[in-house]
Amino acid sequence: MKILVINGVNLNMIGIREPELYGKKDYKSLVSYIKKEAKSLGIEVTCFQSNYEGAICEKIQKAYQKYDGIIINAGAYTHTSVAILDALKAVEIPTVEVHLTDVYSREEFRQHSFISLYAEKIIVGKGFIGYGEALKYFSDKTAF
Ligand code: DQA
């Protein structure tokens, strides 16, 4: 099973940005965590991060027929990007949306997600573990 993990804008700044919200661990340790979890589940994982909306859309387009699932934390683009939603719809790859924080208990503008209009599962407020749960979700889905 091949899973693409996409982290969007400002996710490369975790560890530095608002540590009281996003924690003290950096993006590199997030990638190590994801790779370790994927390995234990026998999943082949690719991690991608970009601060550019168009680059994220291109990565999704190129994933067409190449990945069994996408895990995406689009950062602030979650709340603004019809383009990322359309890219996900175009490739029809099963998608899990992840957020480090509980976006539903934060500012009102964070409570709407364009990604949620396509994602089949949404995991919020669990920090790094959310990505692990998303991997587990894909692995359980095909385990019968
Ligand atoms: C985030 C939540 C978003 O509202 C915010 O813009 C982010 C990070 C999260 O992981 O909690 O950049 O996606």
Coordinates of N, CA and C and ligand atoms in Angstrom, one line a residue:
M1 N 0.8 -1.2 0.0 CA 0.0 0.0 0.0 C 0.9 1.3 0.0
K2 N 0.5 2.2 -0.9 CA 1.3 3.4 -1.0 C 0.5 4.6 -0.5
I3 N 1.0 5.3 0.4 CA 0.3 6.5 1.0 C 1.1 7.8 0.8
L4 N 0.5 8.8 0.3 CA 1.1 10.1 0.2 C 0.7 11.0 1.4
V5 N 1.6 11.5 2.1 CA 1.3 12.5 3.2 C 1.7 13.9 2.8
I6 N 0.7 14.8 2.8 CA 0.9 16.1 2.3 C 0.8 17.1 3.5
N7 N 1.8 17.9 3.8 CA 1.7 18.9 4.8 C 1.8 20.3 4.0
G8 N 0.9 21.1 4.3 CA 0.8 22.4 3.6 C 1.5 23.5 4.3
V9 N 1.0 24.7 4.1 CA 1.7 25.9 4.4 C 1.9 26.1 6.0
N10 N 3.2 26.4 6.3 CA 3.6 26.7 7.7 C 3.8 25.4 8.5
L11 N 3.5 24.2 7.9 CA 3.8 23.0 8.7 C 5.3 22.7 8.9
N12 N 6.1 23.3 8.0 CA 7.5 23.2 8.1 C 8.0 24.0 9.3
M13 N 7.2 24.9 9.9 CA 7.6 25.7 11.0 C 7.2 25.2 12.4
I14 N 6.6 24.0 12.4 CA 6.3 23.4 13.7 C 7.6 23.3 14.6
G15 N 7.4 23.4 15.9 CA 8.6 23.4 16.7 C 9.0 24.8 17.0
I16 N 8.8 25.7 16.1 CA 9.1 27.2 16.2 C 7.8 27.9 16.4
R17 N 6.8 27.7 15.5 CA 5.6 28.4 15.5 C 4.7 28.0 16.7
E18 N 4.2 29.0 17.4 CA 3.2 28.8 18.5 C 3.3 27.4 19.2
P19 N 4.4 27.2 19.9 CA 4.6 25.8 20.4 C 3.6 25.4 21.4
E20 N 2.9 26.4 22.0 CA 1.8 26.1 23.0 C 0.6 25.4 22.2
L21 N 0.6 25.6 20.9 CA -0.5 25.0 20.1 C 0.0 23.8 19.4
Y22 N 1.1 24.0 18.7 CA 1.6 22.9 17.8 C 2.7 22.0 18.4
G23 N 3.1 22.3 19.6 CA 4.1 21.5 20.2 C 5.6 22.0 19.9
K24 N 6.5 21.3 20.6 CA 7.9 21.7 20.5 C 8.7 20.9 19.4
K25 N 8.1 19.8 18.9 CA 8.8 19.0 17.9 C 8.7 19.6 16.5
D26 N 9.8 19.4 15.8 CA 9.9 20.0 14.5 C 9.4 19.1 13.4
Y27 N 9.3 19.7 12.2 CA 8.8 19.0 11.0 C 9.6 17.7 10.7
K28 N 10.9 17.8 11.0 CA 11.7 16.6 10.7 C 11.3 15.4 11.6
S29 N 11.0 15.8 12.9 CA 10.5 14.7 13.8 C 9.2 14.2 13.4
L30 N 8.3 15.0 12.8 CA 7.0 14.6 12.3 C 7.2 13.5 11.2
V31 N 8.1 13.9 10.3 CA 8.4 12.9 9.2 C 9.0 11.6 9.7
S32 N 9.9 11.7 10.7 CA 10.4 10.4 11.3 C 9.3 9.6 11.9
Y33 N 8.4 10.3 12.7 CA 7.3 9.6 13.3 C 6.4 8.9 12.2
I34 N 6.1 9.6 11.2 CA 5.2 9.1 10.1 C 5.9 7.9 9.5
K35 N 7.2 8.0 9.2 CA 7.9 6.9 8.5 C 8.0 5.6 9.4
K36 N 8.2 5.9 10.7 CA 8.2 4.8 11.7 C 6.9 4.0 11.8
E37 N 5.8 4.8 11.9 CA 4.5 4.3 12.0 C 4.1 3.5 10.7
A38 N 4.5 4.1 9.5 CA 4.2 3.5 8.2 C 4.9 2.1 8.1
K39 N 6.2 2.1 8.5 CA 7.0 0.9 8.5 C 6.3 -0.2 9.3
S40 N 5.9 0.1 10.5 CA 5.3 -0.9 11.4 C 4.0 -1.4 10.8
L41 N 3.4 -0.7 9.9 CA 2.1 -1.1 9.3 C 2.3 -1.7 7.9
G42 N 3.6 -1.7 7.5 CA 3.9 -2.3 6.1 C 3.4 -1.4 5.0
I43 N 3.4 -0.1 5.3 CA 2.9 0.9 4.3 C 4.1 1.6 3.7
E44 N 4.1 1.8 2.4 CA 5.1 2.6 1.8 C 4.6 4.1 1.8
V45 N 5.4 5.0 2.4 CA 4.9 6.3 2.6 C 5.9 7.4 1.9
T46 N 5.2 8.4 1.3 CA 6.0 9.5 0.8 C 5.5 10.8 1.6
C47 N 6.4 11.5 2.1 CA 6.1 12.8 2.8 C 6.4 14.0 1.9
F48 N 5.5 14.9 1.8 CA 5.7 16.1 1.0 C 5.2 17.3 1.8
Q49 N 6.0 18.4 1.7 CA 5.6 19.6 2.4 C 5.8 20.8 1.4
S50 N 4.8 21.7 1.3 CA 5.0 22.9 0.6 C 4.2 24.0 1.1
N51 N 4.8 25.2 1.0 CA 4.1 26.4 1.4 C 3.3 27.0 0.2
Y52 N 3.3 26.3 -1.0 CA 2.7 26.9 -2.2 C 1.5 26.0 -2.6
E53 N 0.3 26.7 -2.7 CA -0.9 26.0 -3.0 C -0.8 25.3 -4.4
G54 N -0.2 25.9 -5.4 CA -0.1 25.3 -6.7 C 0.8 24.1 -6.6
A55 N 1.9 24.1 -5.8 CA 2.8 22.9 -5.7 C 2.0 21.8 -5.1
I56 N 1.1 22.1 -4.1 CA 0.3 21.0 -3.5 C -0.6 20.4 -4.5
C57 N -1.3 21.3 -5.3 CA -2.2 20.8 -6.3 C -1.4 19.9 -7.3
E58 N -0.2 20.3 -7.7 CA 0.5 19.5 -8.7 C 0.9 18.2 -8.1
K59 N 1.3 18.2 -6.8 CA 1.7 16.9 -6.2 C 0.4 16.0 -6.2
I60 N -0.7 16.5 -5.9 CA -2.0 15.7 -5.9 C -2.2 15.2 -7.3
Q61 N -2.1 16.1 -8.3 CA -2.3 15.6 -9.7 C -1.4 14.5 -10.1
K62 N -0.1 14.6 -9.7 CA 0.9 13.6 -10.0 C 0.6 12.3 -9.3
A63 N -0.1 12.4 -8.2 CA -0.4 11.1 -7.4 C -1.5 10.2 -8.1
Y64 N -2.1 10.8 -9.1 CA -3.1 10.0 -9.9 C -2.7 8.6 -10.2
Q65 N -3.5 7.7 -9.8 CA -3.2 6.2 -10.1 C -1.9 5.7 -9.5
K66 N -1.2 6.5 -8.6 CA 0.0 6.1 -8.1 C 0.0 5.8 -6.6
Y67 N -1.1 6.3 -5.9 CA -1.2 6.1 -4.5 C -2.5 5.6 -4.1
D68 N -2.6 4.8 -3.0 CA -3.8 4.2 -2.6 C -4.5 5.2 -1.6
G69 N -3.8 6.1 -1.1 CA -4.4 7.0 -0.1 C -3.6 8.3 0.0
I70 N -4.3 9.4 0.4 CA -3.6 10.6 0.7 C -4.0 11.0 2.2
I71 N -3.0 11.4 2.9 CA -3.2 12.0 4.2 C -2.8 13.5 4.1
I72 N -3.7 14.4 4.4 CA -3.4 15.8 4.1 C -3.7 16.7 5.3
N73 N -2.7 17.5 5.7 CA -2.9 18.7 6.6 C -2.5 19.9 5.7
A74 N -3.4 20.5 5.2 CA -3.1 21.6 4.3 C -2.8 23.0 5.0
G75 N -2.8 22.9 6.3 CA -2.5 24.1 7.1 C -3.7 25.1 6.8
A76 N -3.3 26.4 6.7 CA -4.4 27.4 6.5 C -5.1 27.3 5.2
Y77 N -4.5 26.6 4.2 CA -5.2 26.4 2.9 C -6.4 25.5 3.1
T78 N -6.5 24.8 4.2 CA -7.7 24.0 4.5 C -8.9 24.9 4.4
H79 N -8.8 26.1 4.9 CA -9.9 27.0 5.1 C -10.2 27.9 3.9
T80 N -9.3 27.8 2.9 CA -9.4 28.8 1.8 C -9.4 28.1 0.4
S81 N -8.8 26.9 0.3 CA -8.5 26.4 -1.0 C -9.5 25.5 -1.7
V82 N -10.2 26.1 -2.6 CA -11.1 25.3 -3.5 C -10.2 24.5 -4.5
A83 N -9.0 25.1 -4.8 CA -8.1 24.5 -5.8 C -7.6 23.1 -5.2
I84 N -7.3 23.0 -4.0 CA -6.8 21.7 -3.4 C -8.0 20.8 -3.4
L85 N -9.2 21.3 -3.0 CA -10.4 20.4 -3.0 C -10.6 19.8 -4.4
D86 N -10.5 20.7 -5.4 CA -10.8 20.2 -6.8 C -9.7 19.2 -7.2
A87 N -8.4 19.4 -6.8 CA -7.4 18.5 -7.2 C -7.7 17.1 -6.6
L88 N -8.1 17.1 -5.3 CA -8.4 15.8 -4.6 C -9.6 15.1 -5.4
K89 N -10.6 15.9 -5.7 CA -11.7 15.4 -6.4 C -11.3 14.8 -7.8
A90 N -10.4 15.5 -8.4 CA -10.0 15.1 -9.8 C -9.3 13.7 -9.7
V91 N -8.4 13.5 -8.8 CA -7.7 12.2 -8.8 C -8.4 11.0 -8.1
E92 N -9.5 11.4 -7.3 CA -10.3 10.4 -6.7 C -9.5 9.4 -5.8
I93 N -8.5 9.9 -5.1 CA -7.8 9.1 -4.2 C -8.4 9.2 -2.8
P94 N -8.7 8.1 -2.1 CA -9.2 8.2 -0.8 C -8.4 9.1 0.1
T95 N -9.0 10.0 0.9 CA -8.2 11.0 1.6 C -8.7 11.1 3.0
V96 N -7.6 11.2 3.9 CA -7.9 11.5 5.3 C -7.3 12.9 5.6
E97 N -8.1 13.7 6.2 CA -7.7 15.1 6.6 C -7.2 15.0 8.1
V98 N -6.1 15.6 8.3 CA -5.5 15.6 9.7 C -5.2 17.1 10.1
H99 N -5.4 17.4 11.3 CA -5.0 18.7 11.9 C -4.3 18.4 13.2
L100 N -3.2 19.0 13.5 CA -2.5 18.8 14.8 C -3.4 19.3 15.9
T101 N -4.0 20.5 15.7 CA -4.9 21.1 16.8 C -6.4 20.7 16.5
D102 N -7.2 21.0 17.5 CA -8.6 20.8 17.4 C -9.2 22.1 16.7
V103 N -9.2 22.1 15.4 CA -9.7 23.3 14.7 C -11.1 23.7 15.1
Y104 N -11.9 22.7 15.5 CA -13.3 23.0 15.9 C -13.4 23.8 17.1
S105 N -12.4 23.8 18.0 CA -12.5 24.6 19.2 C -11.7 25.9 19.1
R106 N -11.2 26.2 17.9 CA -10.4 27.4 17.8 C -11.3 28.5 17.1
E107 N -10.6 29.5 16.4 CA -11.4 30.6 15.8 C -12.4 30.1 14.8
E108 N -13.4 30.9 14.6 CA -14.5 30.5 13.8 C -14.1 30.2 12.3
F109 N -13.1 31.0 11.9 CA -12.6 30.8 10.5 C -11.9 29.5 10.3
R110 N -11.5 28.8 11.4 CA -10.8 27.5 11.2 C -11.9 26.4 11.2
Q111 N -13.1 26.7 11.4 CA -14.1 25.6 11.6 C -14.7 25.2 10.2
H112 N -14.4 25.9 9.2 CA -14.8 25.5 7.9 C -13.6 25.0 7.1
S113 N -13.8 23.8 6.5 CA -12.7 23.2 5.8 C -13.2 22.8 4.4
F114 N -12.5 23.2 3.3 CA -12.9 22.8 2.0 C -12.5 21.3 1.8
I115 N -11.3 20.9 2.4 CA -10.9 19.5 2.3 C -11.9 18.6 2.9
S116 N -12.6 19.0 3.9 CA -13.6 18.1 4.5 C -14.7 17.7 3.6
L117 N -14.9 18.6 2.5 CA -16.0 18.3 1.6 C -15.7 17.0 0.7
Y118 N -14.4 16.6 0.8 CA -14.0 15.4 0.0 C -13.5 14.3 1.0
A119 N -12.8 14.7 2.0 CA -12.1 13.7 2.9 C -13.1 12.6 3.5
E120 N -12.7 11.4 3.5 CA -13.6 10.4 4.1 C -13.4 10.2 5.6
K121 N -12.4 10.8 6.1 CA -12.2 10.8 7.6 C -11.4 12.0 8.0
I122 N -11.8 12.6 9.1 CA -11.1 13.8 9.6 C -10.6 13.6 11.0
I123 N -9.4 13.8 11.3 CA -8.8 13.6 12.6 C -8.2 14.9 13.1
V124 N -8.7 15.4 14.2 CA -8.2 16.7 14.7 C -7.7 16.6 16.1
G125 N -6.8 17.5 16.5 CA -6.4 17.7 17.9 C -5.6 16.6 18.5
K126 N -5.0 15.8 17.8 CA -4.2 14.7 18.4 C -2.7 14.8 18.1
G127 N -2.3 15.9 17.6 CA -0.9 16.1 17.4 C -0.4 15.1 16.4
F128 N 0.9 14.7 16.5 CA 1.5 13.7 15.6 C 0.7 12.4 15.5
I129 N 0.1 12.0 16.6 CA -0.7 10.7 16.6 C -1.8 10.7 15.6
G130 N -2.3 11.9 15.2 CA -3.3 12.0 14.2 C -2.9 11.3 12.9
Y131 N -1.6 11.6 12.5 CA -1.1 11.0 11.3 C -1.0 9.5 11.4
G132 N -0.6 9.0 12.6 CA -0.5 7.6 12.8 C -1.8 6.9 12.7
E133 N -2.9 7.6 13.3 CA -4.2 7.1 13.2 C -4.7 7.0 11.8
A134 N -4.3 8.0 11.0 CA -4.7 8.1 9.6 C -4.1 6.9 8.8
L135 N -2.8 6.6 9.1 CA -2.2 5.5 8.5 C -2.9 4.2 8.9
K136 N -3.2 4.1 10.1 CA -3.9 2.9 10.7 C -5.2 2.7 10.0
Y137 N -5.9 3.8 9.8 CA -7.2 3.8 9.1 C -7.1 3.2 7.8
F138 N -6.1 3.6 7.0 CA -5.9 3.0 5.6 C -5.6 1.5 5.7
S139 N -4.7 1.2 6.7 CA -4.3 -0.2 6.8 C -5.4 -1.1 7.2
D140 N -6.3 -0.6 8.2 CA -7.4 -1.4 8.6 C -8.5 -1.6 7.5
K141 N -8.6 -0.5 6.6 CA -9.6 -0.5 5.6 C -9.4 -1.7 4.6
T142 N -8.1 -2.0 4.4 CA -7.8 -3.0 3.4 C -7.4 -4.4 4.0
A143 N -7.6 -4.5 5.3 CA -7.1 -5.6 6.0 C -8.0 -6.8 6.0
F144 N -9.1 -6.8 5.2 CA -10.0 -8.0 5.3 C -9.9 -8.8 4.0
Ligands
DQA1 C1 -3.6 23.3 11.3 C2 -4.8 24.2 11.7 C3 -4.9 25.3 10.7 O1 -6.1 26.1 11.0 C4 -3.7 26.2 10.7 O2 -3.8 27.2 9.7 C5 -2.4 25.4 10.5 C6 -2.3 24.1 11.2 C7 -3.4 22.2 12.3 O3 -2.6 21.3 12.0 O4 -3.9 22.3 13.4 O5 -1.5 25.9 9.9 O6 -3.9 22.7 10.1

